[in-house]
Amino acid sequence: MLGIMPWSFKHYTIILAGSGLLWFFISLRTPKINEDIYLLETKRSVDQKFSSKSEKYLLENSHNVASRVSHLTYQYLAGALPLKKKILTVGLSSMQSPTGRYLMSTLRSVFRVSSKNELKHITVLVHLADSDPDWLNETVSTIVSHFTPQILRGQLLVIHAPSAAYQHLWAQPYTVFNFSDIKSFQSKQMLDYAFLMSFAANLSDYFLMIEDNIWCTRHFVTTILQELEARKDKPWTIMESANHGLVGKLCHSRDLPKLAGFLLLFYQDESPDLLLFHFRSLQGQQDPIHLSAFLFYHFDSYSSFLPHDLYTCEIPDSEKFQEYNFDIPDNPPAFIYTDMQTLQNYLPKNVYSLDETFFLAPDAVPGHQLIVILNKNSNVIRVQVLTGTAVEKLQSLEGKVELGSNPTGESKHCTKYTFLGQLWDGQLDCRVRYRQTGHGVSCVRLVVTSPKPWVLVRHINIWVNDDD
């Protein structure tokens, strides 16, 4: 790179003004596919004289790069192109990595939080961006075994960009990474998403980016469609959820070729956040447009763009989740508080016991709480919540769990809460990691998010590590 100040966009546009682009050819032969020749481009520094046309020039050349990438011959690993254009494509890329082990949970999340009507409007597009044939075969086999109905309905499509697409853009073998090198990881991810976007340009009207280690809030599709309706008469380039990197970024599919080309030009230069910031600025959107809700959360601390999450929550597979297959919880001394109506024989304290008693409450509404207030600050390492009847899952609760700190007064109610996880089918099991914050947990709060005529909470189990 030239010795210039970190990401001065004027400098880049100056450098690119009047420059020629070096085109190079890549030949590809894949099984059952005829040989295809296509062009990719890379930038070079030629002229440092500023031109008022440089921004337009940059966008045009981004489009030119992507138009040549559009000639790539992708492999269809599972599924087929939808018969008709959808409203929204939910796109993600995955490879062998610490995050990749959550791919199935991510896909399960997308489909389980979406209604049948919502799924009619979306296509989930997965780019398996790894050249290891064993990993590809194993991953595709697992996807097909878990999501055959979605594949047959045209709701899920799995593709693979050929290795040759990377050969002039990525020097190292792209199945081997030092994942502590976040910069290298980000650069590879942006290439993966550029090829994903190029493929997705004609699948739908809009494109939503997620990662392979996130879970989605319920009815996120409806939230997005409502936001689109609210802004249908207003110009915009990118709308975003409150996530870093590429997660939760929503754009028009018509902009995908230019955005893909933009990432291919600058994938080694800056973070995804800055690249998206400059892209939307070039498109005329100077200020961020936020979606009304935080729609996505990371499972793991290995997010390529946000590497320091505090917890890992598994989405239980309803066919495999065995609630008794756990260590005995610690459940340190605590007081149980609720603002829900209580019944004589089904008291809140029952949720903290290890027997088969439970808490039952009528007329639960959003905002109702059930709080475990610990007698002293503790280093909580795991939280499990079980609601609904054991077999049929009747009276299960829809809600979220938060960790509290800064207790005040005699009641020791916490004044600060941090989101931990969302209940799935009335269940939650989260393992907690802490950064060196010096703060222990004083409260574990279960919050109702959807109204229910009856809710049954069987257990709130807590594991601690107070050896420190």
Coordinates of C-alpha atoms in Angstrom, one line a residue, residues 85-381:
K85 CA -38.3 -13.3 -8.0
K86 CA -38.7 -12.9 -4.2
I87 CA -38.8 -9.7 -2.1
L88 CA -35.8 -10.5 0.0
T89 CA -32.7 -12.6 -0.2
V90 CA -31.0 -13.5 3.1
G91 CA -27.3 -14.1 2.2
L92 CA -24.4 -15.5 4.2
S93 CA -21.0 -17.0 3.5
S94 CA -19.3 -19.8 5.5
M95 CA -16.0 -21.6 5.5
Q96 CA -14.0 -23.8 7.8
S97 CA -13.5 -21.6 10.8
P98 CA -14.4 -21.3 14.5
T99 CA -17.6 -19.6 13.4
G100 CA -18.5 -22.3 10.8
R101 CA -19.7 -24.8 13.4
Y102 CA -22.7 -22.6 14.0
L103 CA -23.9 -22.6 10.4
M104 CA -26.7 -25.2 11.1
S105 CA -27.8 -23.2 14.2
T106 CA -27.9 -20.0 12.1
L107 CA -30.0 -21.6 9.4
R108 CA -32.3 -23.2 12.0
S109 CA -32.7 -19.8 13.5
V110 CA -33.7 -18.1 10.2
F111 CA -36.4 -20.7 9.5
R112 CA -37.7 -21.2 13.0
V113 CA -38.3 -17.5 13.7
S114 CA -40.1 -17.0 10.4
S115 CA -43.7 -17.8 9.7
K116 CA -44.9 -19.7 6.7
N117 CA -46.1 -16.4 5.2
E118 CA -42.8 -14.7 5.8
L119 CA -40.9 -17.6 4.2
K120 CA -42.9 -17.2 1.0
H121 CA -41.1 -13.8 0.5
I122 CA -37.5 -14.8 1.1
T123 CA -34.7 -17.0 -0.3
V124 CA -31.9 -18.0 2.0
L125 CA -28.6 -18.0 0.0
V126 CA -25.5 -19.8 1.4
H127 CA -22.1 -19.5 -0.1
L128 CA -19.8 -22.2 1.0
A129 CA -16.5 -20.4 0.5
D130 CA -14.0 -23.2 1.0
S131 CA -12.1 -25.3 -1.5
D132 CA -11.7 -28.4 0.8
P133 CA -13.8 -31.1 -0.9
D134 CA -14.2 -33.1 2.2
W135 CA -15.6 -30.1 4.2
L136 CA -17.9 -29.2 1.3
N137 CA -19.3 -32.7 1.0
E138 CA -19.8 -33.0 4.7
T139 CA -21.4 -29.6 5.1
V140 CA -23.7 -30.0 2.1
S141 CA -24.8 -33.5 3.4
T142 CA -25.6 -32.0 6.8
I143 CA -27.6 -29.1 5.3
V144 CA -29.6 -31.4 3.1
S145 CA -30.4 -33.8 5.9
H146 CA -31.6 -30.9 8.2
F147 CA -33.3 -28.7 5.6
T148 CA -34.7 -30.9 2.9
P149 CA -38.3 -29.3 3.1
Q150 CA -36.8 -25.8 2.8
I151 CA -34.7 -26.9 -0.2
L152 CA -37.7 -28.5 -1.9
R153 CA -39.8 -25.4 -1.4
G154 CA -37.2 -23.2 -3.0
Q155 CA -36.4 -21.4 0.2
L156 CA -32.8 -22.4 0.5
L157 CA -30.0 -22.4 -2.1
V158 CA -26.4 -23.4 -1.5
I159 CA -23.7 -22.4 -3.9
H160 CA -19.9 -22.5 -4.2
A161 CA -17.7 -20.0 -6.1
P162 CA -14.8 -21.8 -7.8
S163 CA -11.3 -21.7 -6.4
A164 CA -10.1 -20.1 -9.6
A165 CA -12.0 -17.0 -8.7
Y166 CA -9.7 -16.3 -5.9
Q167 CA -6.3 -17.2 -7.4
H168 CA -5.3 -13.7 -8.4
L169 CA -7.0 -12.0 -5.5
W170 CA -5.9 -14.2 -2.6
A171 CA -2.3 -15.4 -2.3
Q172 CA -2.6 -18.0 0.5
P173 CA -4.5 -21.3 0.4
Y174 CA -8.0 -20.3 1.5
T175 CA -8.7 -23.3 3.6
V176 CA -6.0 -22.4 6.1
F177 CA -6.1 -19.3 8.4
N178 CA -4.7 -17.9 11.5
F179 CA -7.9 -16.7 13.0
S180 CA -6.2 -14.4 15.4
D181 CA -5.4 -12.3 12.3
I182 CA -8.7 -10.4 12.1
K183 CA -7.5 -8.3 9.2
S184 CA -6.7 -11.3 7.0
F185 CA -10.0 -12.9 8.0
Q186 CA -12.0 -9.8 7.2
S187 CA -10.3 -9.5 3.8
K188 CA -11.2 -13.1 2.9
Q189 CA -14.7 -12.7 4.2
M190 CA -15.2 -9.6 2.0
L191 CA -14.1 -11.5 -1.1
D192 CA -16.6 -14.3 -0.2
Y193 CA -19.4 -11.8 0.2
A194 CA -18.5 -10.0 -3.0
F195 CA -19.0 -13.3 -4.9
L196 CA -22.2 -14.0 -2.9
M197 CA -23.6 -10.6 -3.9
S198 CA -22.7 -11.0 -7.5
F199 CA -24.7 -14.2 -7.6
A200 CA -27.7 -12.7 -5.7
A201 CA -28.2 -9.7 -7.9
N202 CA -31.3 -11.0 -9.7
L203 CA -32.9 -13.2 -7.0
S204 CA -35.0 -10.6 -5.2
D205 CA -35.7 -6.9 -4.8
Y206 CA -33.6 -6.6 -1.7
F207 CA -30.6 -8.3 -0.1
L208 CA -29.9 -8.8 3.6
M209 CA -26.4 -9.8 4.8
I210 CA -25.9 -12.0 7.9
E211 CA -23.0 -14.2 9.1
D212 CA -22.8 -17.9 9.8
N213 CA -22.8 -17.6 13.6
I214 CA -25.8 -15.4 14.4
W215 CA -29.4 -16.0 15.5
C216 CA -32.3 -13.9 14.4
T217 CA -35.1 -12.3 16.5
R218 CA -38.6 -13.6 15.9
H219 CA -40.3 -12.2 12.8
F220 CA -37.3 -10.2 11.6
V221 CA -38.6 -10.6 8.1
T222 CA -41.8 -8.7 9.0
T223 CA -39.8 -6.0 10.7
I224 CA -37.7 -5.5 7.6
L225 CA -40.7 -5.5 5.3
Q226 CA -42.4 -2.9 7.4
E227 CA -39.2 -0.7 7.3
L228 CA -39.1 -1.0 3.5
E229 CA -42.8 0.0 3.3
A230 CA -42.2 3.0 5.5
R231 CA -39.3 4.2 3.2
K232 CA -40.7 3.2 -0.2
D233 CA -40.9 6.9 -1.3
K234 CA -37.5 7.9 0.2
P235 CA -34.1 7.4 -1.4
W236 CA -31.6 5.2 0.5
T237 CA -28.7 2.9 -0.3
I238 CA -28.1 0.9 2.9
M239 CA -30.3 0.3 6.0
E240 CA -28.7 -1.4 8.9
S241 CA -29.4 -3.2 12.2
A242 CA -27.2 -2.2 15.1
N243 CA -24.4 -4.6 14.2
H244 CA -20.8 -4.1 13.1
G245 CA -19.4 -5.4 9.8
L246 CA -21.7 -6.9 7.2
V247 CA -24.3 -8.3 9.6
G248 CA -27.8 -6.8 9.3
K249 CA -27.0 -4.6 6.3
L250 CA -29.9 -4.3 3.9
C251 CA -29.6 -2.9 0.4
H252 CA -31.3 -2.9 -3.0
S253 CA -30.4 -5.9 -5.2
R254 CA -29.9 -3.5 -8.1
D255 CA -26.9 -2.1 -6.2
L256 CA -25.3 -5.5 -5.6
P257 CA -23.1 -5.5 -8.7
K258 CA -21.6 -2.1 -7.8
L259 CA -21.2 -3.1 -4.1
A260 CA -19.6 -6.4 -5.1
G261 CA -17.1 -4.6 -7.3
F262 CA -16.4 -2.1 -4.6
L263 CA -15.5 -4.8 -2.2
L264 CA -13.3 -6.5 -4.8
L265 CA -11.4 -3.2 -5.3
F266 CA -10.8 -2.5 -1.7
Y267 CA -11.1 -5.8 0.3
Q268 CA -7.6 -5.5 1.6
D269 CA -7.7 -1.8 2.5
E270 CA -10.2 -1.3 5.3
S271 CA -12.8 -2.8 7.6
P272 CA -16.3 -3.7 6.3
D273 CA -17.8 -0.9 8.3
L274 CA -15.7 1.8 6.6
L275 CA -16.1 0.3 3.1
L276 CA -19.9 0.3 3.5
F277 CA -19.8 3.8 4.9
H278 CA -17.8 5.1 1.8
F279 CA -20.0 3.1 -0.6
R280 CA -23.2 4.6 0.7
S281 CA -21.6 8.0 0.8
L282 CA -20.6 7.7 -2.9
Q283 CA -24.2 6.7 -3.6
G284 CA -25.5 9.9 -2.0
Q285 CA -26.5 8.6 1.5
Q286 CA -24.5 10.6 4.0
D287 CA -26.2 9.5 7.2
P288 CA -26.9 5.9 8.5
I289 CA -30.4 4.7 8.4
H290 CA -31.1 2.3 11.2
L291 CA -33.7 -0.4 11.3
S292 CA -36.0 0.0 14.3
A293 CA -34.8 -3.0 16.2
F294 CA -31.7 -5.0 17.0
L295 CA -32.4 -8.1 14.9
F296 CA -29.3 -10.2 15.1
Y297 CA -27.0 -11.6 17.8
H298 CA -23.8 -13.6 17.7
F299 CA -23.5 -17.0 19.1
D300 CA -19.8 -16.9 19.6
S301 CA -16.8 -14.7 20.3
Y302 CA -15.3 -15.6 16.9
S303 CA -17.4 -13.2 14.8
S304 CA -15.1 -12.0 12.1
F305 CA -16.2 -8.5 12.5
L306 CA -17.1 -8.3 16.2
P307 CA -14.7 -10.6 18.0
H308 CA -15.5 -9.9 21.6
D309 CA -19.1 -11.1 22.4
L310 CA -19.6 -12.2 26.0
Y311 CA -21.6 -15.4 25.7
T312 CA -22.4 -18.5 23.7
C313 CA -26.0 -19.6 23.4
E314 CA -26.9 -22.8 21.7
I315 CA -30.3 -23.1 19.9
P316 CA -31.7 -26.4 21.1
D317 CA -32.8 -28.8 18.4
S318 CA -36.3 -29.9 19.6
E319 CA -35.5 -33.5 18.5
K320 CA -32.2 -33.7 20.4
F321 CA -32.4 -31.3 23.3
Q322 CA -32.4 -33.3 26.5
E323 CA -33.0 -31.0 29.5
Y324 CA -31.7 -33.5 32.0
N325 CA -28.4 -34.1 30.2
F326 CA -26.7 -31.4 32.2
D327 CA -24.6 -31.0 35.3
I328 CA -26.3 -30.2 38.5
P329 CA -26.6 -26.4 38.8
D330 CA -25.1 -24.4 41.6
N331 CA -28.1 -22.1 42.2
P332 CA -26.4 -19.9 44.8
P333 CA -28.6 -18.3 47.5
A334 CA -31.0 -15.8 46.0
F335 CA -34.4 -14.2 46.3
I336 CA -37.0 -14.6 43.5
Y337 CA -39.1 -11.6 42.5
T338 CA -41.8 -11.2 39.9
D339 CA -44.4 -8.6 38.9
M340 CA -46.7 -11.3 37.5
Q341 CA -49.8 -12.6 39.2
T342 CA -49.0 -15.4 41.7
L343 CA -51.0 -18.4 42.6
Q344 CA -50.9 -20.1 46.0
N345 CA -49.3 -23.4 45.1
Y346 CA -47.2 -22.2 42.2
L347 CA -44.9 -19.6 43.7
P348 CA -42.0 -17.9 42.0
K349 CA -39.4 -19.6 44.3
N350 CA -40.3 -22.9 42.7
V351 CA -38.3 -22.1 39.6
Y352 CA -35.0 -22.1 41.6
S353 CA -35.5 -25.4 43.3
L354 CA -34.2 -28.6 41.9
D355 CA -37.4 -30.6 42.3
E356 CA -40.4 -30.8 40.0
T357 CA -42.4 -27.8 41.4
F358 CA -42.9 -24.9 39.0
F359 CA -44.2 -21.3 38.7
L360 CA -47.5 -20.8 36.9
A361 CA -49.0 -17.3 36.1
P362 CA -52.0 -16.1 34.2
D363 CA -52.2 -13.2 31.8
A364 CA -48.5 -12.6 31.0
V365 CA -47.9 -9.5 28.9
P366 CA -44.7 -8.0 27.4
G367 CA -42.5 -6.5 30.1
H368 CA -43.5 -8.8 32.9
Q369 CA -40.4 -10.1 34.7
L370 CA -39.2 -13.0 36.8
I371 CA -35.9 -12.1 38.5
V372 CA -33.4 -14.1 40.4
I373 CA -31.6 -11.7 42.8
L374 CA -28.4 -13.2 44.1
N375 CA -27.4 -12.6 47.7
K376 CA -23.9 -11.6 46.5
N377 CA -22.2 -10.8 43.2
S378 CA -21.1 -14.0 41.4
N379 CA -19.2 -15.0 38.3
V380 CA -22.0 -16.7 36.4
I381 CA -20.7 -19.1 33.8

